[in-house]
Amino acid sequence: MHSYFLLLFILSTAAFGQSDSAHKPITGFVETGLSISTPSQTPFWLRAKQYGIVPDQNSFDQLRAGFYRNYSQPVRKLDWGLGVEAVVNIGQSRRFIIPEFYVKGRLGVLELMAGRRRKVVGLADTLLGVGPMAWSGNALPIPEIQISLPDYVPLGFTKGLIAFKGFYSHGWFDNRGPVKGSFLHQKAFYGRFGKPNWSLKLYAGFNHQVQWGGRSDVFTSDLVIKNGRFPTSLADYFDIISGTSLGAKEDTDTSRISKGDRENRIGNHLGTIDLGAEWTGKSFTVWVYRQSYYEDGSLFYLINIADGLNGIRIRQSGSETRGFQIRELVAEFLYTLSQGGPTFGNLPAERGADNYFNHTQYIDGWSYGGRGIGTPFIGYYGESRSELPTGVKASYTNGDYHLFTNNNRVRVLHMGMAGTVGTRFTFRMFCSLSDNLGSYAIAFPKNTRQLSTLLSVSAPLKGKPDWIARVTIAVDRGKLLPNSTGIYFSLRKTWGFAQARFANTSTSGF
C-alpha cells in the first residue's frame, strides 16, 4: 500500500511548479475524496461515466493524481505529449487503478497515440448527458494504438466549408472472462458542413466497433468456436474491418470458422450513425443530435430505427451574473425498446432480437473490466435488484455463465443542468427517469421504473483558486436498483490548468 502513496506523491511533485500552462505545457492534479452511502451500493450517478474508477460498493476513500505533458502553444507541426493518472480506492477492499497511461505524437494534422486514454465516441453531450450509446466513458479505457485526425481538417478546395476528422485503432481486451485474448477494432469518421465562423453548422458520421479474436475453453460446441480459437488471420481481419457477411461467401474455411460465424460476421459488431446541428447566436449556442444504434442488419432494413439517443443542449455564452444562473441545459431521450422486434430470421422484416450489448460468443458482452462500455443504462446484470431475473444463460458452455446484461430494453428521459451561484460556486444536476423492460428473452415485471439523481457543488478555496472543494449527492429510488443515497466529498489541487469557471463543462463528443 505504501507504494501507491509513493506513486501519487511522485506524480504530484512532478506536476508542482509548472503553473504557467501558456508557456510550459505541463499540468497535473492531486485529489482526495471520501464517499459514504446507504445501504452499501454506490448510487448510479456517482459511478456511471466515471471510466471505471468508482467502486460499486460504498463506502470508500479515494486518492487520485495525474500528470500530463500537453502539446505546446502556439501549435507546432511536430510535437509530443503524455499522460498518466493513478487512483487508489480504499474500502471493503483496496484497489490500485491506472485509468490513463499513454504517449502521443503529432505531425501536422495527424496524431499517433499508444496506451490507455480517456475518450468518448459519437455526437452527443459528454458531461451533462447520458453519454454516447456505443462508447460513453463508463468503463476503464482500453489499451490501444490509435492513429487519428483529432480536429476537424478542412478540405482545401471547399475553403473551409467541408471538414472532417476520424480515427482508426487496434486495442486489447482484458483476460478476466470466459474469452481471453480478444481484440478491439475501432474506427470513426465524422464530417462538418459549415465554416467555423458560421452560425449554423451541420455534422454527420459513424463509428464502428468490433470485438474479435481470442480463445476459450468454456464452449462445448463447434457451432460457436472451432479448435478453441476465434478467427484471426489477415483475411479474417479484412472481413472484420469491412463488416463482411460470411453468408454471402463461398470459400469460407470450415475447418477453423464456426457455423455461427459462417452464417453471420466474424466478431461482435456494433456502433452508431450520428447526425447533429449547432446554432451559435449572440448569447447562446444550441446543439441538437441523434444517434441511431446498430448491432446487425436491423438498422440497414430500418426495422430498429426507433432506437437511439436524441438530445438538445443549450449553452449560454454571455457574461456571468452574481446571482443564480443556469449556464447550460441538456435534455435527452434514450430508447432501445425496438431492437427490430422479438424475432430473428432471414427475411428483412425478421432481422430483430438484437439483444444489445450481449453476444453468444463473447459472453462478457460489450464490457471491459466488469463495466459496460456503452450507455450506462444498459448495465451488468449484477447491478440490478436481486429479485429481478438475472438474464439469459450462455449456450454451449461447460459452466454456469450469464450474458452481460439482463436489461437492454430501456426508455430513459434525462435532464442535465450546470450553472453558477454567485462568483464562486458552480453546480451540476442530473435527473434520469427510466422504464426498464428487461430483454425479449426474459422480461422484467411491469412498471420496473427507476429514478436516479445527482447534485454536485464545487468552489475554489478562498484566496486559493487552484484548490477546488466539491460535494456531490446522488440518490437512487425505484424498482431496478437498490434504493440508496450517497455523498462524495473531495478536495483537488491543480497545477497548470487554466482557471476557467467551466473548464469541465460539456463537449460534443468525438
Short mmCIF file of C-alpha atoms in Angstrom, two decimals:
data_model
loop_
_atom_site.label_atom_id
_atom_site.label_comp_id
_atom_site.label_asym_id
_atom_site.label_seq_id
_atom_site.Cartn_x
_atom_site.Cartn_y
_atom_site.Cartn_z
CA MET A 1 0.00 0.00 0.00
CA HIS A 2 2.89 2.36 0.72
CA SER A 3 3.93 2.08 -2.95
CA TYR A 4 0.54 3.51 -4.02
CA PHE A 5 1.02 6.63 -1.93
CA LEU A 6 4.61 6.92 -3.17
CA LEU A 7 3.42 6.93 -6.79
CA LEU A 8 0.79 9.57 -6.01
CA PHE A 9 3.46 11.68 -4.30
CA ILE A 10 5.80 11.38 -7.29
CA LEU A 11 3.03 12.40 -9.69
CA SER A 12 2.07 15.40 -7.59
CA THR A 13 5.63 16.65 -7.11
CA ALA A 14 6.35 16.18 -10.81
CA ALA A 15 3.46 18.50 -11.59
CA PHE A 16 4.34 21.02 -8.90
CA GLY A 17 5.92 24.25 -10.04
CA GLN A 18 4.63 24.13 -13.62
CA SER A 19 1.89 26.70 -13.21
CA ASP A 20 2.19 28.65 -16.47
CA SER A 21 0.44 26.40 -18.97
CA ALA A 22 0.59 29.03 -21.71
CA HIS A 23 4.37 28.51 -21.97
CA LYS A 24 5.03 25.21 -20.18
CA PRO A 25 2.54 22.54 -21.27
CA ILE A 26 2.86 20.58 -18.02
CA THR A 27 -0.30 20.09 -15.97
CA GLY A 28 -1.20 17.93 -13.02
CA PHE A 29 -3.57 17.38 -10.14
CA VAL A 30 -3.91 15.58 -6.83
CA GLU A 31 -7.33 14.79 -5.34
CA THR A 32 -8.54 13.13 -2.19
CA GLY A 33 -12.14 12.09 -1.62
CA LEU A 34 -14.47 10.29 0.75
CA SER A 35 -17.70 8.56 -0.31
CA ILE A 36 -20.45 7.38 2.04
CA SER A 37 -23.75 5.79 1.05
CA THR A 38 -26.68 3.86 2.47
CA PRO A 39 -27.06 1.00 2.01
CA SER A 40 -23.87 -0.45 0.54
CA GLN A 41 -24.29 0.00 -3.25
CA THR A 42 -22.89 3.18 -4.78
CA PRO A 43 -25.71 5.25 -6.36
CA PHE A 44 -25.93 5.17 -10.15
CA TRP A 45 -24.75 8.68 -10.95
CA LEU A 46 -21.79 8.51 -8.56
CA ARG A 47 -20.30 5.63 -10.56
CA ALA A 48 -21.71 5.96 -14.11
CA LYS A 49 -19.48 7.55 -16.78
CA GLN A 50 -16.51 7.63 -14.40
CA TYR A 51 -14.21 5.46 -16.53
CA GLY A 52 -14.48 2.57 -14.11
CA ILE A 53 -12.64 4.21 -11.20
CA VAL A 54 -15.56 4.36 -8.72
CA PRO A 55 -16.31 1.12 -6.81
CA ASP A 56 -19.75 -0.47 -6.98
CA GLN A 57 -19.77 -0.81 -3.20
CA ASN A 58 -19.68 2.10 -0.78
CA SER A 59 -18.22 3.49 1.42
CA PHE A 60 -14.65 4.20 0.32
CA ASP A 61 -11.77 6.64 0.35
CA GLN A 62 -10.21 7.66 -2.94
CA LEU A 63 -6.84 9.15 -3.82
CA ARG A 64 -6.13 10.36 -7.36
CA ALA A 65 -3.20 12.02 -9.06
CA GLY A 66 -2.50 12.88 -12.67
CA PHE A 67 0.39 14.28 -14.67
CA TYR A 68 0.19 15.45 -18.29
CA ARG A 69 2.58 16.82 -20.86
CA ASN A 70 0.30 18.52 -23.39
CA TYR A 71 1.02 19.85 -26.84
CA SER A 72 2.75 23.23 -26.85
CA GLN A 73 1.02 26.52 -27.54
CA PRO A 74 1.29 28.00 -30.10
CA VAL A 75 0.86 24.82 -32.11
CA ARG A 76 3.97 23.18 -33.50
CA LYS A 77 3.97 20.96 -36.59
CA LEU A 78 5.91 18.25 -34.74
CA ASP A 79 5.12 17.72 -31.06
CA TRP A 80 4.59 15.08 -28.42
CA GLY A 81 2.75 14.54 -25.16
CA LEU A 82 1.95 12.01 -22.48
CA GLY A 83 -0.46 11.42 -19.64
CA VAL A 84 -0.68 9.25 -16.56
CA GLU A 85 -3.30 9.03 -13.84
CA ALA A 86 -3.30 6.79 -10.77
CA VAL A 87 -6.24 6.01 -8.50
CA VAL A 88 -6.31 4.23 -5.15
CA ASN A 89 -9.66 3.11 -3.69
CA ILE A 90 -9.74 2.02 -0.05
CA GLY A 91 -12.99 0.46 1.11
CA GLN A 92 -14.17 -3.11 1.54
CA SER A 93 -11.04 -3.92 -0.45
CA ARG A 94 -8.09 -1.93 -1.74
CA ARG A 95 -7.63 -1.42 -5.45
CA PHE A 96 -4.98 0.39 -7.45
CA ILE A 97 -6.11 1.58 -10.91
CA ILE A 98 -4.31 3.33 -13.76
CA PRO A 99 -7.12 4.77 -15.92
CA GLU A 100 -4.67 6.69 -18.11
CA PHE A 101 -1.14 5.93 -19.23
CA TYR A 102 -0.31 7.00 -22.78
CA VAL A 103 2.13 8.72 -25.08
CA LYS A 104 1.13 10.67 -28.17
CA GLY A 105 2.83 12.38 -31.05
CA ARG A 106 1.64 14.88 -33.63
CA LEU A 107 2.85 15.53 -37.14
CA GLY A 108 0.82 18.28 -38.71
CA VAL A 109 -2.84 17.26 -38.50
CA LEU A 110 -2.07 13.59 -37.74
CA GLU A 111 -1.78 12.12 -34.26
CA LEU A 112 -0.45 8.73 -33.15
CA MET A 113 -1.33 7.55 -29.63
CA ALA A 114 -0.41 4.40 -27.74
CA GLY A 115 -1.67 3.42 -24.31
CA ARG A 116 -4.79 3.86 -22.23
CA ARG A 117 -6.54 7.23 -22.62
CA ARG A 118 -9.99 8.53 -21.70
CA LYS A 119 -12.32 9.11 -24.62
CA VAL A 120 -15.92 9.06 -25.74
CA VAL A 121 -17.09 8.32 -29.27
CA GLY A 122 -20.10 9.82 -31.00
CA LEU A 123 -22.02 13.06 -31.49
CA ALA A 124 -23.56 13.65 -28.07
CA ASP A 125 -23.10 15.76 -24.97
CA THR A 126 -20.33 14.26 -22.88
CA LEU A 127 -20.74 15.74 -19.39
CA LEU A 128 -24.37 16.60 -18.67
CA GLY A 129 -25.89 13.90 -20.90
CA VAL A 130 -26.15 10.13 -20.51
CA GLY A 131 -23.18 9.64 -22.83
CA PRO A 132 -22.87 8.32 -26.39
CA MET A 133 -24.59 4.98 -26.91
CA ALA A 134 -21.64 2.85 -28.04
CA TRP A 135 -18.73 4.40 -26.11
CA SER A 136 -19.72 6.59 -23.17
CA GLY A 137 -16.74 6.67 -20.80
CA ASN A 138 -18.44 4.27 -18.41
CA ALA A 139 -15.68 1.65 -18.39
CA LEU A 140 -11.95 1.74 -17.80
CA PRO A 141 -10.20 2.87 -21.02
CA ILE A 142 -9.00 0.01 -23.22
CA PRO A 143 -5.26 -0.04 -24.10
CA GLU A 144 -4.88 0.67 -27.80
CA ILE A 145 -2.81 2.07 -30.62
CA GLN A 146 -4.66 4.79 -32.50
CA ILE A 147 -3.96 6.99 -35.48
CA SER A 148 -6.30 9.94 -35.86
CA LEU A 149 -7.22 13.32 -37.19
CA PRO A 150 -8.26 14.64 -33.75
CA ASP A 151 -9.52 18.00 -35.01
CA TYR A 152 -11.69 18.87 -37.97
CA VAL A 153 -9.49 19.29 -41.05
CA PRO A 154 -10.95 21.45 -43.84
CA LEU A 155 -10.90 20.28 -47.43
CA GLY A 156 -8.81 22.94 -49.13
CA PHE A 157 -10.85 23.33 -52.30
CA THR A 158 -14.01 23.97 -50.23
CA LYS A 159 -12.35 26.90 -48.43
CA GLY A 160 -13.36 25.54 -45.05
CA LEU A 161 -16.95 24.73 -45.96
CA ILE A 162 -16.41 20.98 -45.52
CA ALA A 163 -14.16 19.47 -42.86
CA PHE A 164 -13.67 16.01 -41.43
CA LYS A 165 -11.97 14.07 -38.65
CA GLY A 166 -11.69 10.45 -37.62
CA PHE A 167 -9.56 7.68 -36.20
CA TYR A 168 -8.54 4.06 -36.65
CA SER A 169 -7.38 1.92 -33.73
CA HIS A 170 -6.45 -1.54 -32.51
CA GLY A 171 -6.97 -2.45 -28.86
CA TRP A 172 -6.71 -5.31 -26.39
CA PHE A 173 -9.49 -6.56 -24.12
CA ASP A 174 -8.61 -7.97 -20.69
CA ASN A 175 -8.26 -11.65 -19.85
CA ARG A 176 -10.64 -11.86 -16.92
CA GLY A 177 -13.65 -13.50 -18.60
CA PRO A 178 -14.54 -16.77 -20.35
CA VAL A 179 -12.97 -15.47 -23.58
CA LYS A 180 -9.34 -14.45 -23.22
CA GLY A 181 -7.02 -12.51 -25.50
CA SER A 182 -9.67 -10.86 -27.66
CA PHE A 183 -9.05 -7.66 -29.61
CA LEU A 184 -10.80 -4.39 -30.35
CA HIS A 185 -11.13 -2.91 -33.80
CA GLN A 186 -12.48 0.62 -33.79
CA LYS A 187 -12.86 3.39 -36.33
CA ALA A 188 -14.88 6.56 -36.71
CA PHE A 189 -15.38 9.20 -39.37
CA TYR A 190 -17.22 12.50 -38.93
CA GLY A 191 -17.82 15.41 -41.25
CA ARG A 192 -18.81 19.03 -40.72
CA PHE A 193 -20.62 21.26 -43.20
CA GLY A 194 -20.24 24.95 -42.47
CA LYS A 195 -17.30 27.24 -41.87
CA PRO A 196 -16.10 27.66 -38.26
CA ASN A 197 -17.42 31.22 -38.09
CA TRP A 198 -20.86 30.37 -39.48
CA SER A 199 -23.85 30.49 -37.17
CA LEU A 200 -25.16 27.14 -38.42
CA LYS A 201 -23.01 24.02 -38.79
CA LEU A 202 -24.18 20.51 -39.66
CA TYR A 203 -22.48 17.27 -38.61
CA ALA A 204 -22.74 13.63 -39.65
CA GLY A 205 -20.70 10.50 -39.17
CA PHE A 206 -20.44 6.96 -37.88
CA ASN A 207 -18.43 4.78 -35.53
CA HIS A 208 -17.77 1.05 -35.81
CA GLN A 209 -16.53 -1.24 -33.03
CA VAL A 210 -15.69 -4.94 -33.29
CA GLN A 211 -14.77 -7.36 -30.51
CA TRP A 212 -12.86 -10.17 -32.24
CA GLY A 213 -10.28 -12.93 -31.88
CA GLY A 214 -9.38 -14.60 -28.63
CA ARG A 215 -9.55 -18.10 -27.25
CA SER A 216 -11.80 -20.00 -24.87
CA ASP A 217 -12.14 -23.46 -23.34
CA VAL A 218 -15.64 -22.99 -21.90
CA PHE A 219 -17.57 -23.71 -25.12
CA THR A 220 -18.71 -27.27 -25.82
CA SER A 221 -19.86 -26.92 -29.44
CA ASP A 222 -18.12 -26.06 -32.70
CA LEU A 223 -21.28 -24.16 -33.62
CA VAL A 224 -19.72 -21.35 -31.55
CA ILE A 225 -15.94 -21.83 -31.84
CA LYS A 226 -13.52 -24.05 -33.74
CA ASN A 227 -10.47 -25.57 -32.01
CA GLY A 228 -10.87 -23.26 -29.04
CA ARG A 229 -9.96 -20.13 -31.02
CA PHE A 230 -11.83 -17.45 -32.90
CA PRO A 231 -10.59 -16.47 -36.41
CA THR A 232 -7.57 -14.12 -36.53
CA SER A 233 -5.96 -14.46 -39.98
CA LEU A 234 -5.18 -11.47 -42.19
CA ALA A 235 -8.08 -12.37 -44.46
CA ASP A 236 -10.32 -12.57 -41.39
CA TYR A 237 -9.14 -9.11 -40.33
CA PHE A 238 -10.24 -7.59 -43.63
CA ASP A 239 -13.65 -9.25 -43.21
CA ILE A 240 -13.82 -7.80 -39.69
CA ILE A 241 -12.94 -4.20 -40.53
CA SER A 242 -15.26 -4.20 -43.55
CA GLY A 243 -18.14 -5.87 -41.71
CA THR A 244 -18.41 -8.51 -44.44
CA SER A 245 -21.15 -11.08 -44.00
CA LEU A 246 -19.69 -14.56 -44.49
CA GLY A 247 -23.09 -15.86 -45.51
CA ALA A 248 -22.51 -14.44 -48.99
CA LYS A 249 -19.05 -16.03 -49.39
CA GLU A 250 -18.50 -19.46 -50.91
CA ASP A 251 -14.85 -20.05 -49.94
CA THR A 252 -15.13 -19.88 -46.14
CA ASP A 253 -12.70 -22.21 -44.35
CA THR A 254 -14.97 -24.55 -42.39
CA SER A 255 -12.04 -26.14 -40.54
CA ARG A 256 -11.39 -23.03 -38.42
CA ILE A 257 -14.51 -20.84 -38.74
CA SER A 258 -17.58 -21.90 -36.79
CA LYS A 259 -21.05 -22.27 -38.23
CA GLY A 260 -22.18 -19.25 -36.22
CA ASP A 261 -19.55 -17.05 -37.87
CA ARG A 262 -20.16 -18.54 -41.32
CA GLU A 263 -23.82 -17.59 -41.11
CA ASN A 264 -23.13 -14.11 -39.78
CA ARG A 265 -19.99 -11.99 -39.35
CA ILE A 266 -16.74 -12.65 -37.53
CA GLY A 267 -16.79 -10.87 -34.18
CA ASN A 268 -19.20 -8.73 -32.19
CA HIS A 269 -20.05 -5.65 -34.30
CA LEU A 270 -21.81 -2.52 -33.05
CA GLY A 271 -21.84 1.25 -33.41
CA THR A 272 -23.91 4.32 -34.17
CA ILE A 273 -24.74 6.53 -37.13
CA ASP A 274 -24.93 10.13 -35.96
CA LEU A 275 -26.42 13.44 -37.06
CA GLY A 276 -26.03 16.83 -35.40
CA ALA A 277 -26.59 20.55 -35.89
CA GLU A 278 -25.20 23.53 -34.00
CA TRP A 279 -26.55 27.08 -33.97
CA THR A 280 -24.43 29.86 -32.49
CA GLY A 281 -26.23 33.05 -31.52
CA LYS A 282 -25.03 36.22 -29.83
CA SER A 283 -25.61 34.98 -26.31
CA PHE A 284 -26.17 31.22 -26.61
CA THR A 285 -25.49 28.09 -28.65
CA VAL A 286 -27.91 25.26 -29.40
CA TRP A 287 -26.68 21.76 -30.20
CA VAL A 288 -29.10 19.01 -31.33
CA TYR A 289 -28.09 15.44 -32.10
CA ARG A 290 -29.37 11.99 -32.96
CA GLN A 291 -27.57 8.65 -32.63
CA SER A 292 -29.04 5.56 -34.34
CA TYR A 293 -27.71 2.32 -32.90
CA TYR A 294 -26.86 -0.87 -34.80
CA GLU A 295 -25.63 -4.37 -33.95
CA ASP A 296 -26.63 -6.32 -37.04
CA GLY A 297 -28.74 -5.81 -40.15
CA SER A 298 -31.80 -4.39 -38.43
CA LEU A 299 -30.75 -0.75 -38.94
CA PHE A 300 -29.91 -1.45 -42.60
CA TYR A 301 -33.52 -2.53 -43.04
CA LEU A 302 -34.71 0.33 -40.79
CA ILE A 303 -36.68 -2.00 -38.54
CA ASN A 304 -34.97 -0.70 -35.36
CA ILE A 305 -34.90 2.93 -36.47
CA ALA A 306 -36.91 3.90 -33.38
CA ASP A 307 -33.94 3.02 -31.18
CA GLY A 308 -31.39 5.70 -30.46
CA LEU A 309 -30.35 8.72 -28.46
CA ASN A 310 -31.95 12.12 -29.11
CA GLY A 311 -30.67 15.23 -27.40
CA ILE A 312 -30.53 19.00 -27.24
CA ARG A 313 -28.09 21.23 -25.40
CA ILE A 314 -28.47 24.97 -24.79
CA ARG A 315 -25.42 26.83 -23.54
CA GLN A 316 -25.14 30.48 -22.57
CA SER A 317 -22.14 32.34 -23.93
CA GLY A 318 -22.80 35.73 -22.34
CA SER A 319 -21.20 37.15 -19.21
CA GLU A 320 -21.87 35.62 -15.81
CA THR A 321 -24.02 37.30 -13.20
CA ARG A 322 -23.51 37.46 -9.46
CA GLY A 323 -26.70 35.57 -8.62
CA PHE A 324 -28.07 32.16 -9.55
CA GLN A 325 -27.60 31.42 -13.25
CA ILE A 326 -28.17 28.35 -15.43
CA ARG A 327 -25.30 28.30 -17.90
CA GLU A 328 -26.02 25.01 -19.64
CA LEU A 329 -29.04 22.74 -20.06
CA VAL A 330 -29.27 19.28 -21.65
CA ALA A 331 -32.39 17.22 -22.37
CA GLU A 332 -32.15 13.69 -23.78
CA PHE A 333 -34.36 10.74 -24.65
CA LEU A 334 -32.79 7.28 -24.90
CA TYR A 335 -34.89 4.50 -26.44
CA THR A 336 -33.88 0.85 -27.04
CA LEU A 337 -37.22 -1.00 -26.84
CA SER A 338 -37.44 -1.93 -30.53
CA GLN A 339 -34.28 -3.92 -31.34
CA GLY A 340 -36.01 -4.79 -34.61
CA GLY A 341 -38.69 -6.80 -32.85
CA PRO A 342 -38.55 -10.13 -30.96
CA THR A 343 -37.81 -12.35 -33.98
CA PHE A 344 -34.55 -13.13 -35.77
CA GLY A 345 -34.78 -14.70 -39.22
CA ASN A 346 -33.57 -14.44 -42.80
CA LEU A 347 -36.29 -12.11 -44.07
CA PRO A 348 -35.60 -8.35 -43.80
CA ALA A 349 -38.61 -7.85 -41.54
CA GLU A 350 -37.27 -10.56 -39.20
CA ARG A 351 -33.77 -9.20 -38.59
CA GLY A 352 -34.62 -8.35 -34.99
CA ALA A 353 -33.90 -9.70 -31.50
CA ASP A 354 -30.67 -7.70 -31.50
CA ASN A 355 -30.15 -8.25 -27.76
CA TYR A 356 -28.00 -5.12 -27.34
CA PHE A 357 -24.62 -5.48 -25.58
CA ASN A 358 -24.99 -9.29 -25.30
CA HIS A 359 -23.24 -11.83 -27.52
CA THR A 360 -23.32 -15.61 -27.82
CA GLN A 361 -19.55 -15.98 -28.27
CA TYR A 362 -18.23 -13.04 -26.23
CA ILE A 363 -20.16 -13.88 -23.08
CA ASP A 364 -18.90 -10.80 -21.22
CA GLY A 365 -20.72 -8.74 -23.84
CA TRP A 366 -19.89 -5.15 -24.64
CA SER A 367 -17.94 -4.57 -21.44
CA TYR A 368 -14.44 -4.04 -20.10
CA GLY A 369 -13.25 -4.50 -16.55
CA GLY A 370 -16.75 -5.51 -15.47
CA ARG A 371 -18.40 -2.28 -16.69
CA GLY A 372 -20.43 -1.65 -19.82
CA ILE A 373 -18.56 0.32 -22.47
CA GLY A 374 -21.70 1.86 -23.95
CA THR A 375 -24.56 3.72 -22.31
CA PRO A 376 -24.59 3.04 -18.55
CA PHE A 377 -28.35 2.49 -18.66
CA ILE A 378 -27.67 -0.95 -20.17
CA GLY A 379 -25.70 -2.32 -17.25
CA TYR A 380 -24.26 -5.54 -15.87
CA TYR A 381 -26.95 -7.88 -14.55
CA GLY A 382 -25.36 -7.92 -11.09
CA GLU A 383 -26.13 -4.22 -10.59
CA SER A 384 -29.91 -4.73 -10.56
CA ARG A 385 -32.07 -5.78 -7.62
CA SER A 386 -31.64 -9.37 -6.52
CA GLU A 387 -35.33 -10.18 -7.05
CA LEU A 388 -35.13 -9.35 -10.78
CA PRO A 389 -34.27 -12.04 -13.36
CA THR A 390 -30.52 -12.39 -13.91
CA GLY A 391 -31.00 -12.74 -17.64
CA VAL A 392 -30.13 -15.36 -20.22
CA LYS A 393 -27.61 -18.10 -19.56
CA ALA A 394 -24.92 -18.61 -22.17
CA SER A 395 -25.43 -21.55 -24.53
CA TYR A 396 -22.98 -24.36 -25.34
CA THR A 397 -20.78 -23.83 -22.28
CA ASN A 398 -19.39 -26.15 -19.62
CA GLY A 399 -20.14 -23.71 -16.80
CA ASP A 400 -22.86 -21.51 -15.36
CA TYR A 401 -22.39 -18.30 -17.36
CA HIS A 402 -24.87 -15.49 -17.86
CA LEU A 403 -24.79 -12.99 -20.69
CA PHE A 404 -23.64 -9.49 -19.72
CA THR A 405 -26.92 -7.64 -19.23
CA ASN A 406 -30.42 -8.59 -18.14
CA ASN A 407 -31.86 -5.20 -19.11
CA ASN A 408 -31.27 -3.85 -22.62
CA ARG A 409 -34.80 -2.70 -23.42
CA VAL A 410 -34.95 0.72 -21.78
CA ARG A 411 -36.66 4.07 -22.18
CA VAL A 412 -34.91 6.99 -20.44
CA LEU A 413 -35.82 10.65 -20.04
CA HIS A 414 -32.83 12.62 -18.80
CA MET A 415 -32.17 16.24 -17.81
CA GLY A 416 -28.79 17.76 -17.03
CA MET A 417 -28.04 21.27 -15.84
CA ALA A 418 -24.95 23.30 -14.95
CA GLY A 419 -24.65 26.83 -13.64
CA THR A 420 -23.24 29.26 -11.13
CA VAL A 421 -24.27 30.70 -7.80
CA GLY A 422 -22.55 33.99 -7.18
CA THR A 423 -18.96 34.38 -8.29
CA ARG A 424 -17.50 31.30 -6.58
CA PHE A 425 -19.89 28.36 -6.69
CA THR A 426 -20.63 26.12 -9.67
CA PHE A 427 -23.12 23.27 -9.76
CA ARG A 428 -24.25 20.31 -11.85
CA MET A 429 -27.58 18.48 -11.63
CA PHE A 430 -28.77 15.21 -13.21
CA CYS A 431 -32.24 13.70 -13.16
CA SER A 432 -32.92 10.45 -15.03
CA LEU A 433 -36.22 8.57 -15.15
CA SER A 434 -36.12 5.16 -16.81
CA ASP A 435 -38.57 2.41 -17.72
CA ASN A 436 -36.83 -0.97 -17.76
CA LEU A 437 -38.37 -3.93 -19.59
CA GLY A 438 -35.52 -6.44 -19.30
CA SER A 439 -34.96 -8.25 -22.60
CA TYR A 440 -37.06 -10.02 -25.22
CA ALA A 441 -35.83 -13.36 -23.87
CA ILE A 442 -36.66 -12.67 -20.20
CA ALA A 443 -38.93 -9.71 -19.48
CA PHE A 444 -38.94 -7.72 -16.25
CA PRO A 445 -42.13 -7.23 -14.22
CA LYS A 446 -44.28 -4.33 -15.38
CA ASN A 447 -43.53 -0.86 -14.02
CA THR A 448 -39.85 -1.52 -13.29
CA ARG A 449 -39.20 2.20 -13.13
CA GLN A 450 -36.09 3.91 -11.77
CA LEU A 451 -35.25 7.47 -10.73
CA SER A 452 -31.58 8.44 -10.39
CA THR A 453 -30.49 11.98 -9.47
CA LEU A 454 -27.32 13.89 -8.67
CA LEU A 455 -26.36 17.33 -7.36
CA SER A 456 -22.72 18.45 -7.32
CA VAL A 457 -21.50 21.81 -5.97
CA SER A 458 -17.90 23.00 -6.17
CA ALA A 459 -15.95 26.13 -5.29
CA PRO A 460 -12.32 27.22 -5.02
CA LEU A 461 -10.96 27.77 -1.55
CA LYS A 462 -10.89 31.43 -0.59
CA GLY A 463 -7.72 33.02 -1.92
CA LYS A 464 -6.59 29.71 -3.47
CA PRO A 465 -8.13 29.35 -6.95
CA ASP A 466 -6.17 26.18 -7.69
CA TRP A 467 -7.73 24.35 -4.72
CA ILE A 468 -11.24 23.10 -5.55
CA ALA A 469 -13.63 21.65 -2.96
CA ARG A 470 -16.63 19.63 -4.15
CA VAL A 471 -19.66 18.00 -2.54
CA THR A 472 -21.74 15.55 -4.59
CA ILE A 473 -25.00 13.90 -3.52
CA ALA A 474 -26.69 11.12 -5.53
CA VAL A 475 -29.96 9.27 -4.90
CA ASP A 476 -31.49 6.10 -6.41
CA ARG A 477 -35.17 5.30 -5.94
CA GLY A 478 -37.19 2.72 -7.84
CA LYS A 479 -37.52 -0.95 -8.73
CA LEU A 480 -34.41 -1.54 -10.87
CA LEU A 481 -31.57 -0.67 -8.49
CA PRO A 482 -31.39 -0.93 -4.70
CA ASN A 483 -32.59 2.29 -3.06
CA SER A 484 -29.50 4.19 -1.99
CA THR A 485 -28.26 7.66 -1.09
CA GLY A 486 -24.61 8.60 -1.39
CA ILE A 487 -22.44 11.62 -0.76
CA TYR A 488 -18.92 12.27 -2.02
CA PHE A 489 -16.58 14.92 -0.58
CA SER A 490 -13.41 15.83 -2.47
CA LEU A 491 -10.58 18.34 -2.46
CA ARG A 492 -8.42 18.83 -5.56
CA LYS A 493 -5.17 20.73 -6.09
CA THR A 494 -4.29 21.54 -9.70
CA TRP A 495 -1.16 22.80 -11.42
CA GLY A 496 -1.05 24.37 -14.84
CA PHE A 497 -4.76 24.23 -15.65
CA ALA A 498 -6.46 27.36 -16.94
CA GLN A 499 -8.68 28.77 -14.23
CA ALA A 500 -11.90 28.85 -16.24
CA ARG A 501 -15.23 28.61 -14.40
CA PHE A 502 -16.45 25.95 -16.79
CA ALA A 503 -13.25 24.11 -17.67
CA ASN A 504 -15.09 20.80 -17.15
CA THR A 505 -18.36 21.54 -18.92
CA SER A 506 -19.80 19.58 -21.78
CA THR A 507 -18.32 18.92 -25.16
CA SER A 508 -19.95 17.34 -28.17
CA GLY A 509 -18.14 14.02 -28.21
CA PHE A 510 -15.81 12.90 -30.96
#
